[in-house]
XYZ file of C-alpha atoms in Angstrom:
212
model
C -1.774 16.270 8.165
C 0.101 13.789 10.333
C 3.564 13.241 8.842
C 6.281 10.970 10.215
C 9.812 10.480 8.911
C 10.229 6.768 9.590
C 13.750 6.574 8.161
C 15.806 9.204 6.280
C 14.366 8.224 2.879
C 10.931 7.060 4.003
C 7.991 9.286 4.964
C 4.436 8.349 5.927
C 1.451 10.692 5.818
C -1.622 9.565 7.710
C -5.099 10.592 6.606
C -7.429 11.182 9.524
C -10.631 10.445 7.581
C -10.069 6.671 7.232
C -6.682 6.389 8.963
C -4.958 5.573 5.656
C -1.178 5.627 5.331
C 0.486 7.097 2.251
C 4.192 6.354 1.910
C 6.870 8.250 -0.013
C 10.231 6.633 -0.736
C 13.109 8.852 -1.844
C 16.262 7.861 -3.703
C 18.362 10.927 -4.502
C 16.361 12.863 -7.133
C 13.599 10.294 -7.548
C 10.599 9.271 -5.479
C 7.832 6.681 -5.424
C 4.435 7.253 -3.805
C 2.588 4.245 -2.395
C -1.192 4.359 -1.867
C -1.966 8.088 -2.231
C -5.274 8.090 -0.401
C -6.850 11.389 0.705
C -3.620 13.301 1.201
C -2.286 13.873 -2.304
C -1.757 17.593 -1.740
C 0.175 16.915 1.446
C 2.270 14.290 -0.313
C 3.134 16.708 -3.107
C 4.291 19.282 -0.548
C 6.803 16.755 0.850
C 8.501 16.316 -2.525
C 11.097 18.946 -3.415
C 10.806 20.657 -6.778
C 13.972 18.999 -8.102
C 12.713 15.480 -7.227
C 10.732 13.511 -9.792
C 8.040 10.989 -8.855
C 8.746 8.039 -11.157
C 5.745 5.909 -10.147
C 2.692 5.477 -7.984
C 2.320 1.989 -6.509
C -1.028 0.701 -5.282
C -1.146 -2.202 -2.867
C -4.704 -2.746 -4.113
C -7.334 -0.757 -5.980
C -9.889 0.172 -3.303
C -10.917 3.834 -3.490
C -9.428 4.798 -0.124
C -5.954 3.734 -1.287
C -6.014 5.540 -4.626
C -8.319 8.515 -4.104
C -5.683 11.192 -4.846
C -3.669 9.205 -7.372
C -4.779 11.505 -10.200
C -3.179 14.497 -8.444
C 0.208 12.766 -8.453
C -0.195 11.598 -12.048
C -1.194 15.035 -13.312
C 1.885 16.653 -11.785
C 4.533 14.106 -12.774
C 2.873 12.103 -15.616
C 4.074 8.888 -14.025
C 2.791 5.312 -14.349
C 0.514 3.743 -11.742
C 1.352 0.132 -10.905
C -1.569 -2.168 -10.030
C -1.516 -5.958 -10.018
C -3.557 -7.348 -12.908
C -5.687 -9.309 -10.442
C -7.332 -6.038 -9.401
C -8.707 -4.975 -12.782
C -12.249 -5.665 -11.605
C -11.545 -4.058 -8.232
C -10.422 -0.863 -9.957
C -13.545 -0.659 -12.098
C -15.919 -1.636 -9.277
C -14.557 0.102 -6.182
C -13.682 3.558 -7.529
C -16.897 4.906 -6.002
C -18.008 4.606 -2.406
C -21.721 5.142 -1.879
C -21.554 5.560 1.890
C -18.858 8.211 1.702
C -20.243 9.642 -1.571
C -16.707 9.769 -2.965
C -15.560 8.928 -6.469
C -11.967 8.450 -7.594
C -10.899 10.634 -10.506
C -10.002 8.440 -13.464
C -6.307 7.705 -14.029
C -6.751 4.570 -16.158
C -4.557 5.872 -19.003
C -1.565 5.768 -16.677
C -2.137 2.302 -15.216
C 0.598 -0.250 -15.733
C -0.864 -3.672 -14.945
C 1.741 -6.144 -13.729
C 2.046 -9.689 -12.368
C 5.670 -9.927 -11.215
C 8.473 -7.994 -9.560
C 9.723 -4.936 -11.417
C 12.099 -1.983 -11.524
C 11.126 1.628 -12.143
C 13.640 4.459 -12.259
C 16.323 3.753 -9.672
C 13.984 1.552 -7.596
C 13.753 -2.232 -7.669
C 10.734 -3.815 -5.998
C 10.133 -7.415 -5.123
C 6.422 -8.169 -5.208
C 4.441 -10.758 -3.264
C 0.977 -11.434 -4.659
C -1.228 -11.672 -1.552
C -4.886 -12.110 -2.595
C -7.537 -12.223 0.076
C -8.615 -8.663 0.787
C -8.833 -8.210 -2.985
C -7.774 -10.577 -5.809
C -4.880 -8.310 -6.764
C -3.579 -7.296 -3.353
C 0.222 -7.220 -3.183
C 3.097 -6.540 -0.834
C 5.920 -4.368 -2.176
C 9.355 -5.115 -0.733
C 12.107 -2.511 -0.901
C 15.234 -2.866 1.238
C 13.882 -4.274 4.532
C 10.574 -2.438 4.161
C 7.385 -4.391 3.498
C 4.485 -2.261 2.243
C 1.630 -4.614 3.033
C -1.479 -2.534 2.270
C -4.569 -4.147 3.796
C -3.177 -7.667 3.819
C -1.826 -7.175 7.343
C -2.395 -4.658 10.114
C -0.559 -4.272 13.392
C -3.320 -5.953 15.416
C -5.389 -7.678 12.725
C -5.621 -8.272 8.977
C -7.683 -6.984 6.057
C -11.399 -7.604 5.664
C -12.453 -10.717 3.790
C -16.205 -10.117 3.782
C -16.272 -7.810 0.753
C -17.623 -8.626 -2.684
C -14.421 -9.935 -4.242
C -12.462 -10.870 -1.117
C -11.636 -14.448 -0.161
C -10.888 -15.695 3.382
C -9.150 -18.868 2.176
C -6.818 -16.832 -0.018
C -6.107 -14.527 2.917
C -4.872 -17.404 5.061
C -2.575 -18.576 2.258
C -1.306 -15.034 1.696
C -0.568 -14.423 5.368
C 1.340 -17.696 5.567
C 3.365 -16.637 2.512
C 4.046 -13.206 3.990
C 5.024 -14.698 7.366
C 7.546 -16.935 5.592
C 9.230 -13.928 3.969
C 9.486 -11.681 7.018
C 12.350 -11.412 9.491
C 11.980 -9.970 12.970
C 13.614 -6.604 12.147
C 11.758 -6.031 8.870
C 9.601 -2.934 8.928
C 5.950 -3.755 8.208
C 4.262 -0.692 6.703
C 0.511 -1.102 6.874
C -2.263 0.493 4.835
C -4.011 1.878 7.928
C -3.120 2.976 11.416
C -0.017 1.721 13.197
C 3.003 0.114 11.548
C 5.924 -1.611 13.255
C 8.696 -4.168 13.218
C 7.683 -7.706 12.399
C 8.833 -8.947 15.806
C 6.340 -6.542 17.404
C 3.511 -7.685 15.160
C 4.369 -11.329 15.793
C 4.049 -10.599 19.508
C 0.902 -8.440 19.456
C -1.235 -9.635 16.544
C -3.328 -12.335 18.187
C -5.858 -12.399 15.338
C -3.247 -13.498 12.815
C -1.696 -15.902 15.302
C -5.042 -17.694 15.540
C -5.694 -17.552 11.804
C -2.347 -19.137 10.969
C -3.242 -22.171 13.077
C -5.906 -23.112 10.531
């Protein structure tokens, strides 16, 4: 396990297998888990026994972002928020043939949504950012942007998959760029995260894409 306390109420756990980032946000006696990939057990260990997980949030429904969701749901019986645009993604991409991995079903706990929402003591603004998948989203809490696979530190999410769309990705990145300020923390679905001013400086792939 590779755990980092980014800020006092924000923890990231990185999964070595596919370099996924799972985030835990704390607010007093409540917590939210974002994209519990292959490190559900490690995430559970970070949450004190008197803290309740009130929701799991998925930035999109690919198997590597939700693989251990069922472990969180079984312990806290919480809802799982997925944008309604990813209904097909959830049903199609729960199994990965190359990795021979199948996501345990948690469909009874899914709460499909299409707008910003509050859960427990948390209020999230949501940007719908299709491109990598039809239902990809960015969750905004405080000055933290949980961008999933829409944006990486040095690149952006793949658009050559079955239900991805490169034109939508350009539109989504332009929308995201318009919402970000230089000191916003951009929390990516894989690998390195950073401040927006750093990503603006270093992400040449997105710089070129936004010229289109």
